[in-house]
Amino acid sequence: MFYHETLRPGKIEIIASKPMATQRDLSLAYSPGVAAPVQAIADDPAMAARYTARSNLVAVISNGTAILGMGNLGALASKPVMEGKAVLFKRFADVDSIDIELDTEDPDKFIEAVALMEPTFGGINLEDIAAPECFIIEQALRERMNIPVMHDDQHGTAIIAAAGLINACHLTGRDLKDVKMVVNGAGASALACTALVKAMGVRHDNVIVCDRTGPIYPGRKDVDQWKSAHAVATEARTLEEALDGADIFLGLSAAGALKPEWVEKMANQPIIFAMANPVPEIMPDEAKRVRPDAIIATGRSDYPNQVNNVLGFPFIFRGALDVRATAINEEMKIAAARAIAELARERVPEEVAAAYGVQHQFGRDYIIPAPFDPRLMERVSSAVAKAAMDSGVAQDSIADFEDYRLSLKARLNPTTSVLTRVYEEAQKHPKRVVFAEAEEDVVLRAAIQFRDFGYGTPVLVGRTHAVLAKLEELAIEDPASFEIQNSNDSEHVPEMVEYLYQRLQRRGYTERDVRRMVNQDRNVFASLLLALGHGEAMISGLTRPFAQTMKEVSLVLDPKPGQVPFGIHLMIGKNYTTFLADTTINERPTKEELAHIARETAAVARRLGHEPRVAFLSYSTFGNPSGKWLENIRGAVHLLDEEGADFEYEGEMAPDAALNAKVMELYPFSRLSAPANVLIMPGLQSANLSAKLLRELAGNPTIGPMMIGMEKPVQIAPMTAIAPDVLTLAVLAAAGVVG
């Protein structure tokens, strides 16, 4: 609830895409300047794609009659889900999206309301509408509207499931036209899956669809027109009987609907898609116990082969919008399914595997690509756009698909995908993270989320009674279940004092001094928990300036051997990330330190999905103007030359020569192939000032400072951090991305 409420309520906002600073800007945006595009569109409606946002705008529309697995809770209650879907459109495919909730269960009223909005949108994504009304609504809107309309609950699931079935059949040597399939469930998603696989070659007579009553066969009295379209002659009257000898089970029904003993009766190498959420028709380990030869997919992220709609709908609409398609037809859905299937069969490039954590190669546990595979955007969108052109529903054409694929790759920031993977990796390998200032509301909220989302165990440092009281204030039902470490009663204090006294006794500290620090300084106490193995990472910084926190941590922890600790700020834009270093520690770095900072920051950039292009910044660009503070920068470049660094780097150069493509043209000898994404600052003053100015003035999300180079993963958050900032740093430290 805090996530949906904090900063500003909800998950979306509208921002202007053009300058709005001067009276001239406003006169162009509105009156009188707006009259020119108005007349152009009146003369030629196709010009709306050129002069307005319509060609990249999708409406996510629901009446709340089938919200997730929660049922009919009404239009208003569906708004958080629809906002979330709008965010996914933007996050995965750079499609602008607005959520619309219609307060009616009357299909005719719903249809009329949506149809009247055609001038506003380039596409319509219907969501969470109950069957059979969803069939009526989608069909009517497809007939009335001249833009793409898709009910994602039906077709999104169908496309991803079809991709997985293509690959499962490929692995088991089956041909789609010969397989025998049983579909359990006759709702919107199940019937859409059935229709799509038939369009792809599975024979009608080879598919038995079952609802709660059993198989649907000709003459059954209690079926509607949509179910009866899939009726086939069969003697089977139960799901168990229908499964005898079946090649494929496709379930979109209820938890536990498929019994292990029924799986035993299926054909050799059975294909089981148990997609009920959150609990599938049969758990994969249950199915594997009776049929080790089975290929299994579910809707869950904690098992292989997740059927996840986010693999499809953003990229399907992306391709459809880019050619101004008038519909999303069967050819486009099939093209999407085949593109997804083909991507899973390709070897994952090493750089993608390293950056995005895609460890599997094509096989029984990898028949569907990972949702964060960055290649999905270019492959699926291109396939959909081409299918729209080939099938005659495209109003624009793409002349060069290679250029189009490159433009798609450039639309998104890889950091966002990698961070998704980092959070998932943290869930798979949970760690103990020490939260040094657990009496602070912001820190405690982050620690609660760290535990609730399964990233690991938070170790809370603070006065026991104060932390427990805060947990109760935050409505935690079981405050005592959290591990709290208090220096007043911790069993670890004796070993801490001994360890730290051995470390500091020749630096002017008495045992009494050490005992006082352990008992009174939370950063020292928390660092000792880490040093002595009672935690695996640490987060602090909310109550004291960075330099003071770093001084206290350094009493206990050393840099990694041969390394220089430093800090990185990440400035994250819509389709770029810029890495600034060192923004925290080294006031006037030597040439050796600058070269080291460049190498390590380039490595972090690669771990976050970017090919580093490093610029050593200065007030001088290649000696103009001259100055006395340039030798260390030139020396760092020379050191990288000598060692043959495996990334692009250049310097000394002013920021415009590093970041502005037109200015870069003035220096054709520069070794940077494109604007820099790693900026190595000449000193702490310029670095820290730049990072804070950009954070305050630019308005883009910022991560950091992220501390690199300590012997144990320690992160020091800024004093102004909010709970999501602290959580991100804690997860990055726990996952080993930085530290």
PDB file of C-alpha atoms in Angstrom, residues 263-504:
ATOM      1  CA  VAL A 263      -0.791 -37.702 -15.980  1.00  0.00           C
ATOM      2  CA  GLU A 264       0.474 -41.290 -15.977  1.00  0.00           C
ATOM      3  CA  LYS A 265      -2.105 -42.146 -18.679  1.00  0.00           C
ATOM      4  CA  MET A 266      -0.844 -39.505 -21.104  1.00  0.00           C
ATOM      5  CA  ALA A 267       1.324 -40.286 -24.141  1.00  0.00           C
ATOM      6  CA  ASN A 268       5.129 -40.545 -24.008  1.00  0.00           C
ATOM      7  CA  GLN A 269       6.889 -37.266 -23.243  1.00  0.00           C
ATOM      8  CA  PRO A 270       3.664 -35.498 -22.280  1.00  0.00           C
ATOM      9  CA  ILE A 271       3.486 -31.724 -22.611  1.00  0.00           C
ATOM     10  CA  ILE A 272       1.784 -30.126 -19.599  1.00  0.00           C
ATOM     11  CA  PHE A 273       0.911 -26.434 -19.525  1.00  0.00           C
ATOM     12  CA  ALA A 274      -0.640 -25.948 -16.065  1.00  0.00           C
ATOM     13  CA  MET A 275      -1.350 -22.200 -16.119  1.00  0.00           C
ATOM     14  CA  ALA A 276      -3.865 -21.623 -13.313  1.00  0.00           C
ATOM     15  CA  ASN A 277      -2.608 -18.820 -11.046  1.00  0.00           C
ATOM     16  CA  PRO A 278      -1.319 -18.551  -8.431  1.00  0.00           C
ATOM     17  CA  VAL A 279      -1.442 -22.339  -7.930  1.00  0.00           C
ATOM     18  CA  PRO A 280      -1.330 -24.451 -11.119  1.00  0.00           C
ATOM     19  CA  GLU A 281      -3.482 -27.461 -11.957  1.00  0.00           C
ATOM     20  CA  ILE A 282      -0.547 -29.643 -10.899  1.00  0.00           C
ATOM     21  CA  MET A 283       2.753 -28.594  -9.350  1.00  0.00           C
ATOM     22  CA  PRO A 284       5.733 -29.383 -11.611  1.00  0.00           C
ATOM     23  CA  ASP A 285       7.458 -31.597  -9.029  1.00  0.00           C
ATOM     24  CA  GLU A 286       4.276 -33.674  -8.643  1.00  0.00           C
ATOM     25  CA  ALA A 287       4.029 -34.183 -12.390  1.00  0.00           C
ATOM     26  CA  LYS A 288       7.742 -35.010 -12.670  1.00  0.00           C
ATOM     27  CA  ARG A 289       7.457 -37.680  -9.991  1.00  0.00           C
ATOM     28  CA  VAL A 290       5.048 -39.731 -12.096  1.00  0.00           C
ATOM     29  CA  ARG A 291       6.304 -38.646 -15.526  1.00  0.00           C
ATOM     30  CA  PRO A 292       9.982 -37.650 -15.493  1.00  0.00           C
ATOM     31  CA  ASP A 293       9.810 -37.373 -19.291  1.00  0.00           C
ATOM     32  CA  ALA A 294       7.244 -34.526 -19.173  1.00  0.00           C
ATOM     33  CA  ILE A 295       7.814 -30.959 -20.385  1.00  0.00           C
ATOM     34  CA  ILE A 296       6.044 -28.607 -17.986  1.00  0.00           C
ATOM     35  CA  ALA A 297       5.135 -24.925 -18.097  1.00  0.00           C
ATOM     36  CA  THR A 298       3.209 -22.838 -15.566  1.00  0.00           C
ATOM     37  CA  GLY A 299       2.290 -19.209 -14.998  1.00  0.00           C
ATOM     38  CA  ARG A 300       4.736 -18.937 -12.078  1.00  0.00           C
ATOM     39  CA  SER A 301       8.132 -17.242 -12.070  1.00  0.00           C
ATOM     40  CA  ASP A 302       9.628 -19.687  -9.546  1.00  0.00           C
ATOM     41  CA  TYR A 303       9.503 -22.615 -12.003  1.00  0.00           C
ATOM     42  CA  PRO A 304      11.005 -22.998 -15.481  1.00  0.00           C
ATOM     43  CA  ASN A 305       8.968 -22.121 -18.578  1.00  0.00           C
ATOM     44  CA  GLN A 306       6.810 -19.304 -17.248  1.00  0.00           C
ATOM     45  CA  VAL A 307       3.889 -18.355 -19.515  1.00  0.00           C
ATOM     46  CA  ASN A 308       4.004 -14.611 -18.908  1.00  0.00           C
ATOM     47  CA  ASN A 309       1.886 -12.155 -20.914  1.00  0.00           C
ATOM     48  CA  VAL A 310       4.558  -9.476 -20.648  1.00  0.00           C
ATOM     49  CA  LEU A 311       6.502 -11.436 -23.279  1.00  0.00           C
ATOM     50  CA  GLY A 312       3.804 -10.523 -25.774  1.00  0.00           C
ATOM     51  CA  PHE A 313       1.400  -7.624 -25.417  1.00  0.00           C
ATOM     52  CA  PRO A 314       3.901  -4.717 -25.226  1.00  0.00           C
ATOM     53  CA  PHE A 315       5.748  -5.844 -28.348  1.00  0.00           C
ATOM     54  CA  ILE A 316       2.603  -6.809 -30.271  1.00  0.00           C
ATOM     55  CA  PHE A 317       1.183  -3.321 -29.830  1.00  0.00           C
ATOM     56  CA  ARG A 318       4.611  -1.795 -30.541  1.00  0.00           C
ATOM     57  CA  GLY A 319       4.753  -3.481 -33.936  1.00  0.00           C
ATOM     58  CA  ALA A 320       1.093  -2.767 -34.692  1.00  0.00           C
ATOM     59  CA  LEU A 321       1.422   0.931 -33.823  1.00  0.00           C
ATOM     60  CA  ASP A 322       4.588   1.381 -35.848  1.00  0.00           C
ATOM     61  CA  VAL A 323       2.807   0.428 -39.085  1.00  0.00           C
ATOM     62  CA  ARG A 324      -0.534   1.990 -38.037  1.00  0.00           C
ATOM     63  CA  ALA A 325      -2.268  -1.379 -38.245  1.00  0.00           C
ATOM     64  CA  THR A 326      -6.046  -1.320 -38.363  1.00  0.00           C
ATOM     65  CA  ALA A 327      -6.327  -4.575 -36.382  1.00  0.00           C
ATOM     66  CA  ILE A 328      -4.418  -7.304 -34.592  1.00  0.00           C
ATOM     67  CA  ASN A 329      -5.299 -10.321 -36.697  1.00  0.00           C
ATOM     68  CA  GLU A 330      -4.510 -14.028 -36.522  1.00  0.00           C
ATOM     69  CA  GLU A 331      -1.489 -13.600 -38.800  1.00  0.00           C
ATOM     70  CA  MET A 332       0.043 -11.078 -36.395  1.00  0.00           C
ATOM     71  CA  LYS A 333      -0.607 -13.297 -33.356  1.00  0.00           C
ATOM     72  CA  ILE A 334       0.931 -16.304 -35.088  1.00  0.00           C
ATOM     73  CA  ALA A 335       3.937 -14.216 -36.146  1.00  0.00           C
ATOM     74  CA  ALA A 336       4.415 -13.125 -32.519  1.00  0.00           C
ATOM     75  CA  ALA A 337       4.181 -16.711 -31.243  1.00  0.00           C
ATOM     76  CA  ARG A 338       6.693 -17.952 -33.808  1.00  0.00           C
ATOM     77  CA  ALA A 339       9.110 -15.084 -33.125  1.00  0.00           C
ATOM     78  CA  ILE A 340       9.027 -15.839 -29.387  1.00  0.00           C
ATOM     79  CA  ALA A 341       9.524 -19.563 -30.052  1.00  0.00           C
ATOM     80  CA  GLU A 342      12.434 -18.936 -32.419  1.00  0.00           C
ATOM     81  CA  LEU A 343      14.127 -16.590 -29.931  1.00  0.00           C
ATOM     82  CA  ALA A 344      14.063 -19.298 -27.249  1.00  0.00           C
ATOM     83  CA  ARG A 345      15.777 -21.719 -29.666  1.00  0.00           C
ATOM     84  CA  GLU A 346      18.636 -19.318 -30.372  1.00  0.00           C
ATOM     85  CA  ARG A 347      21.762 -19.458 -28.305  1.00  0.00           C
ATOM     86  CA  VAL A 348      21.765 -16.688 -25.718  1.00  0.00           C
ATOM     87  CA  PRO A 349      24.720 -14.382 -26.477  1.00  0.00           C
ATOM     88  CA  GLU A 350      27.316 -14.297 -23.721  1.00  0.00           C
ATOM     89  CA  GLU A 351      26.843 -10.585 -23.110  1.00  0.00           C
ATOM     90  CA  VAL A 352      23.078 -11.052 -22.731  1.00  0.00           C
ATOM     91  CA  ALA A 353      23.556 -14.041 -20.424  1.00  0.00           C
ATOM     92  CA  ALA A 354      26.031 -12.111 -18.285  1.00  0.00           C
ATOM     93  CA  ALA A 355      24.033  -8.904 -18.060  1.00  0.00           C
ATOM     94  CA  TYR A 356      20.523 -10.312 -17.817  1.00  0.00           C
ATOM     95  CA  GLY A 357      21.101 -13.597 -16.011  1.00  0.00           C
ATOM     96  CA  VAL A 358      19.649 -15.745 -18.815  1.00  0.00           C
ATOM     97  CA  GLN A 359      21.549 -18.861 -17.840  1.00  0.00           C
ATOM     98  CA  HIS A 360      19.576 -21.488 -19.711  1.00  0.00           C
ATOM     99  CA  GLN A 361      19.896 -22.561 -23.311  1.00  0.00           C
ATOM    100  CA  PHE A 362      17.077 -24.112 -25.317  1.00  0.00           C
ATOM    101  CA  GLY A 363      15.824 -27.327 -23.780  1.00  0.00           C
ATOM    102  CA  ARG A 364      13.060 -28.853 -21.679  1.00  0.00           C
ATOM    103  CA  ASP A 365      13.464 -26.217 -18.971  1.00  0.00           C
ATOM    104  CA  TYR A 366      13.825 -23.321 -21.410  1.00  0.00           C
ATOM    105  CA  ILE A 367      11.155 -23.398 -24.113  1.00  0.00           C
ATOM    106  CA  ILE A 368      10.023 -19.794 -23.474  1.00  0.00           C
ATOM    107  CA  PRO A 369      12.440 -16.820 -23.312  1.00  0.00           C
ATOM    108  CA  ALA A 370      12.989 -14.985 -20.053  1.00  0.00           C
ATOM    109  CA  PRO A 371      10.735 -11.897 -19.792  1.00  0.00           C
ATOM    110  CA  PHE A 372      13.762  -9.606 -19.411  1.00  0.00           C
ATOM    111  CA  ASP A 373      15.520 -10.838 -22.572  1.00  0.00           C
ATOM    112  CA  PRO A 374      16.211  -7.498 -24.328  1.00  0.00           C
ATOM    113  CA  ARG A 375      15.973  -9.117 -27.771  1.00  0.00           C
ATOM    114  CA  LEU A 376      12.206  -9.581 -27.406  1.00  0.00           C
ATOM    115  CA  MET A 377      11.514  -5.955 -28.332  1.00  0.00           C
ATOM    116  CA  GLU A 378      13.199  -6.078 -31.713  1.00  0.00           C
ATOM    117  CA  ARG A 379      12.256  -9.653 -32.660  1.00  0.00           C
ATOM    118  CA  VAL A 380       8.573  -9.743 -31.724  1.00  0.00           C
ATOM    119  CA  SER A 381       7.724  -6.178 -32.748  1.00  0.00           C
ATOM    120  CA  SER A 382       9.439  -6.652 -36.125  1.00  0.00           C
ATOM    121  CA  ALA A 383       7.612  -9.924 -36.757  1.00  0.00           C
ATOM    122  CA  VAL A 384       4.253  -8.371 -35.876  1.00  0.00           C
ATOM    123  CA  ALA A 385       4.851  -5.296 -38.042  1.00  0.00           C
ATOM    124  CA  LYS A 386       5.842  -7.450 -41.025  1.00  0.00           C
ATOM    125  CA  ALA A 387       2.810  -9.712 -40.571  1.00  0.00           C
ATOM    126  CA  ALA A 388       0.571  -6.642 -40.502  1.00  0.00           C
ATOM    127  CA  MET A 389       2.097  -5.446 -43.761  1.00  0.00           C
ATOM    128  CA  ASP A 390       1.878  -8.877 -45.400  1.00  0.00           C
ATOM    129  CA  SER A 391      -1.745  -9.401 -44.334  1.00  0.00           C
ATOM    130  CA  GLY A 392      -2.898  -6.007 -45.578  1.00  0.00           C
ATOM    131  CA  VAL A 393      -3.860  -4.296 -42.300  1.00  0.00           C
ATOM    132  CA  ALA A 394      -0.881  -1.898 -42.182  1.00  0.00           C
ATOM    133  CA  GLN A 395      -1.432   1.712 -43.232  1.00  0.00           C
ATOM    134  CA  ASP A 396       2.309   2.515 -43.123  1.00  0.00           C
ATOM    135  CA  SER A 397       5.205   0.350 -44.228  1.00  0.00           C
ATOM    136  CA  ILE A 398       8.734  -0.244 -42.983  1.00  0.00           C
ATOM    137  CA  ALA A 399      11.281   0.004 -45.791  1.00  0.00           C
ATOM    138  CA  ASP A 400      14.346  -1.263 -43.897  1.00  0.00           C
ATOM    139  CA  PHE A 401      13.704  -3.773 -41.119  1.00  0.00           C
ATOM    140  CA  GLU A 402      17.338  -3.726 -40.026  1.00  0.00           C
ATOM    141  CA  ASP A 403      17.084   0.006 -39.326  1.00  0.00           C
ATOM    142  CA  TYR A 404      13.743  -0.591 -37.612  1.00  0.00           C
ATOM    143  CA  ARG A 405      15.253  -3.220 -35.312  1.00  0.00           C
ATOM    144  CA  LEU A 406      18.081  -0.859 -34.406  1.00  0.00           C
ATOM    145  CA  SER A 407      15.571   1.883 -33.590  1.00  0.00           C
ATOM    146  CA  LEU A 408      13.674  -0.528 -31.335  1.00  0.00           C
ATOM    147  CA  LYS A 409      16.825  -1.435 -29.419  1.00  0.00           C
ATOM    148  CA  ALA A 410      17.513   2.256 -28.845  1.00  0.00           C
ATOM    149  CA  ARG A 411      14.076   2.949 -27.328  1.00  0.00           C
ATOM    150  CA  LEU A 412      14.730   1.261 -24.001  1.00  0.00           C
ATOM    151  CA  ASN A 413      17.241   1.593 -21.199  1.00  0.00           C
ATOM    152  CA  PRO A 414      18.868  -1.780 -20.478  1.00  0.00           C
ATOM    153  CA  THR A 415      19.391  -0.841 -16.825  1.00  0.00           C
ATOM    154  CA  THR A 416      15.689  -1.285 -16.111  1.00  0.00           C
ATOM    155  CA  SER A 417      15.703  -4.838 -17.448  1.00  0.00           C
ATOM    156  CA  VAL A 418      18.870  -5.730 -15.574  1.00  0.00           C
ATOM    157  CA  LEU A 419      17.480  -4.383 -12.298  1.00  0.00           C
ATOM    158  CA  THR A 420      14.470  -6.657 -12.796  1.00  0.00           C
ATOM    159  CA  ARG A 421      16.863  -9.575 -13.115  1.00  0.00           C
ATOM    160  CA  VAL A 422      18.855  -8.422 -10.051  1.00  0.00           C
ATOM    161  CA  TYR A 423      15.710  -8.452  -7.906  1.00  0.00           C
ATOM    162  CA  GLU A 424      14.822 -11.929  -9.176  1.00  0.00           C
ATOM    163  CA  GLU A 425      18.339 -13.187  -8.468  1.00  0.00           C
ATOM    164  CA  ALA A 426      18.107 -11.784  -4.941  1.00  0.00           C
ATOM    165  CA  GLN A 427      14.939 -13.827  -4.416  1.00  0.00           C
ATOM    166  CA  LYS A 428      16.665 -16.973  -5.638  1.00  0.00           C
ATOM    167  CA  HIS A 429      19.706 -16.427  -3.388  1.00  0.00           C
ATOM    168  CA  PRO A 430      18.459 -14.566  -0.291  1.00  0.00           C
ATOM    169  CA  LYS A 431      21.087 -12.963   1.949  1.00  0.00           C
ATOM    170  CA  ARG A 432      21.343 -11.573   5.472  1.00  0.00           C
ATOM    171  CA  VAL A 433      21.583  -7.788   5.175  1.00  0.00           C
ATOM    172  CA  VAL A 434      22.367  -5.572   8.169  1.00  0.00           C
ATOM    173  CA  PHE A 435      20.214  -2.423   8.341  1.00  0.00           C
ATOM    174  CA  ALA A 436      22.303  -0.213  10.638  1.00  0.00           C
ATOM    175  CA  GLU A 437      19.675   2.450  11.400  1.00  0.00           C
ATOM    176  CA  ALA A 438      16.556   0.396  11.981  1.00  0.00           C
ATOM    177  CA  GLU A 439      14.921   2.947  14.259  1.00  0.00           C
ATOM    178  CA  GLU A 440      14.481   5.219  11.228  1.00  0.00           C
ATOM    179  CA  ASP A 441      11.086   4.940   9.559  1.00  0.00           C
ATOM    180  CA  VAL A 442      12.561   4.969   6.034  1.00  0.00           C
ATOM    181  CA  VAL A 443      15.080   2.238   6.845  1.00  0.00           C
ATOM    182  CA  LEU A 444      12.510   0.064   8.579  1.00  0.00           C
ATOM    183  CA  ARG A 445      10.086   0.292   5.651  1.00  0.00           C
ATOM    184  CA  ALA A 446      12.885  -0.824   3.312  1.00  0.00           C
ATOM    185  CA  ALA A 447      13.815  -3.697   5.643  1.00  0.00           C
ATOM    186  CA  ILE A 448      10.193  -4.871   5.831  1.00  0.00           C
ATOM    187  CA  GLN A 449       9.931  -4.911   2.039  1.00  0.00           C
ATOM    188  CA  PHE A 450      13.300  -6.654   1.819  1.00  0.00           C
ATOM    189  CA  ARG A 451      11.850  -9.520   3.869  1.00  0.00           C
ATOM    190  CA  ASP A 452       8.308  -9.478   2.477  1.00  0.00           C
ATOM    191  CA  PHE A 453       9.483  -9.758  -1.131  1.00  0.00           C
ATOM    192  CA  GLY A 454      11.832 -12.618  -0.320  1.00  0.00           C
ATOM    193  CA  TYR A 455      15.171 -10.899  -0.910  1.00  0.00           C
ATOM    194  CA  GLY A 456      16.584 -12.181   2.356  1.00  0.00           C
ATOM    195  CA  THR A 457      16.684 -11.660   6.104  1.00  0.00           C
ATOM    196  CA  PRO A 458      17.004  -8.103   7.419  1.00  0.00           C
ATOM    197  CA  VAL A 459      19.151  -7.805  10.548  1.00  0.00           C
ATOM    198  CA  LEU A 460      17.829  -4.735  12.341  1.00  0.00           C
ATOM    199  CA  VAL A 461      20.274  -2.708  14.441  1.00  0.00           C
ATOM    200  CA  GLY A 462      18.746  -0.508  17.137  1.00  0.00           C
ATOM    201  CA  ARG A 463      17.274  -0.402  20.601  1.00  0.00           C
ATOM    202  CA  THR A 464      14.992  -3.405  20.849  1.00  0.00           C
ATOM    203  CA  HIS A 465      12.022  -1.646  22.385  1.00  0.00           C
ATOM    204  CA  ALA A 466      12.238   1.259  19.911  1.00  0.00           C
ATOM    205  CA  VAL A 467      12.444  -1.008  16.852  1.00  0.00           C
ATOM    206  CA  LEU A 468       9.552  -3.168  18.080  1.00  0.00           C
ATOM    207  CA  ALA A 469       7.451  -0.061  18.691  1.00  0.00           C
ATOM    208  CA  LYS A 470       8.190   1.190  15.169  1.00  0.00           C
ATOM    209  CA  LEU A 471       7.255  -2.189  13.686  1.00  0.00           C
ATOM    210  CA  GLU A 472       3.931  -2.052  15.511  1.00  0.00           C
ATOM    211  CA  GLU A 473       3.345   1.507  14.240  1.00  0.00           C
ATOM    212  CA  LEU A 474       3.846   0.174  10.709  1.00  0.00           C
ATOM    213  CA  ALA A 475       1.127  -2.461  11.330  1.00  0.00           C
ATOM    214  CA  ILE A 476       3.463  -5.465  11.334  1.00  0.00           C
ATOM    215  CA  GLU A 477       1.517  -8.365  12.816  1.00  0.00           C
ATOM    216  CA  ASP A 478       4.555 -10.285  14.075  1.00  0.00           C
ATOM    217  CA  PRO A 479       7.238  -7.769  15.162  1.00  0.00           C
ATOM    218  CA  ALA A 480       8.998 -10.412  17.262  1.00  0.00           C
ATOM    219  CA  SER A 481       9.715 -12.444  14.097  1.00  0.00           C
ATOM    220  CA  PHE A 482      12.296  -9.831  13.000  1.00  0.00           C
ATOM    221  CA  GLU A 483      15.901 -10.273  14.096  1.00  0.00           C
ATOM    222  CA  ILE A 484      16.978  -7.247  16.153  1.00  0.00           C
ATOM    223  CA  GLN A 485      20.578  -6.716  17.198  1.00  0.00           C
ATOM    224  CA  ASN A 486      21.035  -4.349  20.150  1.00  0.00           C
ATOM    225  CA  SER A 487      24.524  -3.601  21.445  1.00  0.00           C
ATOM    226  CA  ASN A 488      23.141  -3.455  25.016  1.00  0.00           C
ATOM    227  CA  ASP A 489      22.296  -7.145  25.077  1.00  0.00           C
ATOM    228  CA  SER A 490      23.849  -8.764  21.995  1.00  0.00           C
ATOM    229  CA  GLU A 491      25.728 -11.993  22.588  1.00  0.00           C
ATOM    230  CA  HIS A 492      28.224 -10.894  19.936  1.00  0.00           C
ATOM    231  CA  VAL A 493      29.595  -7.903  21.898  1.00  0.00           C
ATOM    232  CA  PRO A 494      32.507  -9.746  23.575  1.00  0.00           C
ATOM    233  CA  GLU A 495      33.882 -11.062  20.283  1.00  0.00           C
ATOM    234  CA  MET A 496      33.307  -7.646  18.686  1.00  0.00           C
ATOM    235  CA  VAL A 497      35.348  -5.870  21.348  1.00  0.00           C
ATOM    236  CA  GLU A 498      38.160  -8.408  21.065  1.00  0.00           C
ATOM    237  CA  TYR A 499      38.186  -8.209  17.240  1.00  0.00           C
ATOM    238  CA  LEU A 500      38.139  -4.422  17.075  1.00  0.00           C
ATOM    239  CA  TYR A 501      40.694  -3.942  19.864  1.00  0.00           C
ATOM    240  CA  GLN A 502      43.132  -6.235  18.039  1.00  0.00           C
ATOM    241  CA  ARG A 503      42.579  -4.120  14.950  1.00  0.00           C
ATOM    242  CA  LEU A 504      42.872  -0.644  16.546  1.00  0.00           C
TER     243      LEU A 504
END
